[in-house]
Steps between C-alpha positions, in 0.01 A plus 500: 500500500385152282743268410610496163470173310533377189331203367618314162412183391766222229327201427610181280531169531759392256483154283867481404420247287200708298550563088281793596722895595342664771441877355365794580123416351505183666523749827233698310300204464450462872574850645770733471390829741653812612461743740105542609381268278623257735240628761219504185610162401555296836326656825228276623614185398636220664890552363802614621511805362090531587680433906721753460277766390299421801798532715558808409165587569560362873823635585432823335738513265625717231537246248692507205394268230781404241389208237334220493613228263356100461468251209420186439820243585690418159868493443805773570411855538644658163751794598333791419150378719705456843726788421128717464397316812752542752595852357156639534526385917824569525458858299194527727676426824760794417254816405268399775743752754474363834378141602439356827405145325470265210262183458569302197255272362705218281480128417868394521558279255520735226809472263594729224786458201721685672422426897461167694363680763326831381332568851809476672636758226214729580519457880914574439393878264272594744757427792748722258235775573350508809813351761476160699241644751208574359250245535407284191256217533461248198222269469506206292359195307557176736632352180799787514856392438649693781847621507767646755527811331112544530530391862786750533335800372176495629318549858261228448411246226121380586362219271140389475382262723233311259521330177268577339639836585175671682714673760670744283306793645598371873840483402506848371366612826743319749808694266291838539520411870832414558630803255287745763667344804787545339463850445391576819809351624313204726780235317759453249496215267755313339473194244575179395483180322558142521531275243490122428672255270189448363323687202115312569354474792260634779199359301573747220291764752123315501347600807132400426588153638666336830878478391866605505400904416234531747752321773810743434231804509373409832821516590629790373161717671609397792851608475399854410373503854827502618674852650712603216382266217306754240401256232578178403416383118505140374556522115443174270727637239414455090672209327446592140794784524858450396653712817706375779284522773181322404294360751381535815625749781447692856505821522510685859499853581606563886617795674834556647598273725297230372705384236591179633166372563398639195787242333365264719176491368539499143784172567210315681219580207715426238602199678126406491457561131800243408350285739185445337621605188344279318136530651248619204136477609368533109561242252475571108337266274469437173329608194318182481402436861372850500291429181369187714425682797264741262313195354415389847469805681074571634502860448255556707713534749698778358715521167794270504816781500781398292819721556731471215813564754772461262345733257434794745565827353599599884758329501666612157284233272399590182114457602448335117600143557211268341548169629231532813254654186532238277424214752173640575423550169637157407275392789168677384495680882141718500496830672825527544685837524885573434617809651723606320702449208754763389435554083505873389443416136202269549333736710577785166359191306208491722436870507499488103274211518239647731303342787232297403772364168739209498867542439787275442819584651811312637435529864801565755817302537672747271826573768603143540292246309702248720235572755245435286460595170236736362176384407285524197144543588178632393338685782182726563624864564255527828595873603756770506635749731815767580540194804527732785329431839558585885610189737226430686771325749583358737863530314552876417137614520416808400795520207436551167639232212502462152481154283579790201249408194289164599263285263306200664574229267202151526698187363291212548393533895801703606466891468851655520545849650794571209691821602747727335719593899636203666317503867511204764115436558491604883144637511123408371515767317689363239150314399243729668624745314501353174146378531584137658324387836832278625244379742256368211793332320571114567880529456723834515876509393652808656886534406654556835662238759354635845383917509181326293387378865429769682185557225475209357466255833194620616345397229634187394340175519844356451877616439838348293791635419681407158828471373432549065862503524544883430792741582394504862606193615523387867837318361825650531653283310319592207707811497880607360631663794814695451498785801367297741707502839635085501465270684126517603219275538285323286788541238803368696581284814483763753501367857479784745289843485799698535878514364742472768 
């Protein structure tokens, strides 16, 4: 008879330090899917749920789809979203009847006002339901804040391998695969994870360069080869979260008997991340070197990119800080492009204007005009649209998104892709869709701080990365800390990797 698996997937990526109250619509905003929609929504595309649904395919499987849930990162998850959440896998899990395995798809670094570690609280319910045995496979964000209980409860936690994340369907696949060895009784797996006194490092993930992330990966493939080593995951954690264990971990799932090694390993790769610790291969500059980079840039070589990294709605950013904006405006930059700025009531302004009018509107910084405050302009109302495309990829290709309600705004040289759902520019079609050629355009500001490369690279002539000094800020000082586990590094004179 086919296995029995269910699939589910939890994803958020949690900005402790966000004004903005993860809800329900935020989730609808993105997705929130049940049942067979997920197959409607997801199969073909390169995501983890996508991988799974091919799995199943594979293996044969009778597959039993519960929810799936994403939004854009922002602050806690209110009570009543991750109560809906993790009751509709957990309810799921128990009127399914009989189960022979579970993949989860989750981010892990979600936090919620009443959990500090809501996918450990799910993994623990579902536990509650289905005994120790069964296996459950968890896949995760390489910027997951991974804890023991999580380790403890599940077969397997398998991060992504890239950053920009373009292995999420990969990763899907190698939990589909160890979940059917599993339940064909081939292993057993057991997990854990190691931990650091230090709450940066590892590069913050990047892969697309020679560096500290690429080094500990290397490593880590080739301890998988190993008899009795199943996985073995290098997280680089997510500062901006007020939780104890912040920062970057190993996690290793083994099989019996392998438990020492397993140990082993994750001591020696964590030992390697405090080592180089402070290894970062990118280098944020600011507003006003950007501004003249874009004077001098020869675009025909390829639009100068400018990521505004500390404003990156991926990271929990508001996406409506205006300081990047008003340089090149101050700076009368041509044929520039600004993708995107997060202003719900300008683009209502700009639907009541009409394209082809002007309208004058306070544009973005409206969360925390300490990040730049909003700006009065007069600007050309170039088009309109519902916003909604399909990635074209590599990251997530396939998947449908939604900027919500979107007016193209001209002010001066700079047309502004203004949007009414926060939404890290990953893909082209952020402009494409909206009418803009990114590869016509002399300078493109994309609010992200490194998914923008795996689309954005091939076609620039030139690429920097800026702090504007918004909420996502490579500093850790720049944060009140009160949950934090102490001492760790940069914050305090830590010596050694480990407490003795």
């Amino acid at each position: 008879m086919a296995y029995r698996v269910l699939i589910a997937q939890f994803m958020h990526e949690t900005n402790t330090f966000s004004k903005l109250p993860t809800t329900l619509d935020d989730y609808r905003r993105t997705w929130l899917v049940y049942g067979n929609e997920l197959g409607e929504r997801f199969r073909g595309t390169r995501s983890e749920i996508g991988g799974l649904l091919d799995a199943a395919e594979t293996y044969g499987w009778t597959l039993v789809p519960a929810l799936a849930a994403n939004a854009t990162p922002s602050g806690r998850l209110t009570a009543q979203t991750w109560r809906t959440i993790r009751d509709g896998i957990v309810s799921a899990v128990r009127n399914a009847g009989k189960l022979d395995g579970i993949c989860l798809a989750c981010h892990g670094a979600a936090v919620t006002e009443t959990s500090d570690d809501p996918e450990g609280e799910l993994l623990e319910a579902i536990r509650a339901i289905v005994g120790p045995d069964l296996p459950i496979t968890m896949t995760l964000d390489l910027h997951a804040n991974v804890t023991e209980r999580m380790a403890r409860l599940a077969s397997a936690l398998i991060s992504y391998r890239t950053y920009p994340h373009v292995d999420q369907h990969e990763r899907s696949q190698q939990a589909a695969a160890l979940v059917q060895s599993l339940m064909e009784g081939k292993t057993q797996a057991r997990c854990l994870v190691l931990q650091p006194a230090c709450m940066v490092g590892a590069d913050h993930g990047r892969t697309t360069q020679p560096g500290p992330m690429r080094d500990l990966l290397a490593k880590a493939d080739a301890f998988e080869r190993e008899p009795g080593i199943n996985v073995v995951s290098v997280q680089a954690g997510f500062m901006p979260s007020d939780i104890p264990n912040v920062g970057p971990s190993i996690a290793v799932s083994f099989a019996p008997g392998a438990e020492a090694r397993a140990q082993e390993i994750a001591r020696q790769l964590c030992q390697e991340i405090w080592d180089r610790r402070d290894e970062e291969t990118v280098h944020l500059m600011s507003v006003d070197a950007a501004v003249a980079r874009a004077k001098a840039h020869d675009a025909t070589r390829g639009p100068l990119v400018i990521a505004d990294g500390t404003d990156n709605p991926g990271g929990g950013a508001y996406g409506d800080a205006t300081r990047m904006l008003q340089a090149l405006i101050d700076a009368d930059i041509r044929g520039a492009a600004v993708g995107t700025i997060f202003d719900p009531a300008a683009v209502q302004a700009a639907i009541a204007a009409g394209v082809g009018s002007t309208v004058t509107v306070e544009l973005g910084g409206h969360h925390d005009p300490a990040f730049g405050a909003p700006l009065p302009v007069t600007a050309l109302v170039r088009l309109l649209s519902d916003g909604t495309f399909i990635n074209d990829g590599p990251m997530g290709k396939g998947v449908q998104r939604s900027m919500g309600a979107t007016a193209v705004l001209r002010i001066g040289g700079v047309d502004v892709v203004t949007i009414s759902n926060r939404l890290q520019t990953t893909d082209l079609q952020v402009f494409l869709s909206q009418g803009i050629d990114p590869k016509r355009c002399t300078v493109l500001v994309v609010k992200s701080i490194q998914h923008f490369r795996a689309a954005y690279a091939p076609i620039a002539g030139d690429i920097v990365v800026v702090d504007s000094g918004a909420l996502c800020s490579p500093d850790p000082g720049r944060f009140a800390y009160t949950k934090l586990r102490r001492p760790v590094w940069p914050l305090d004179a830590v010596t050694v990797p480990f407490a003795t």
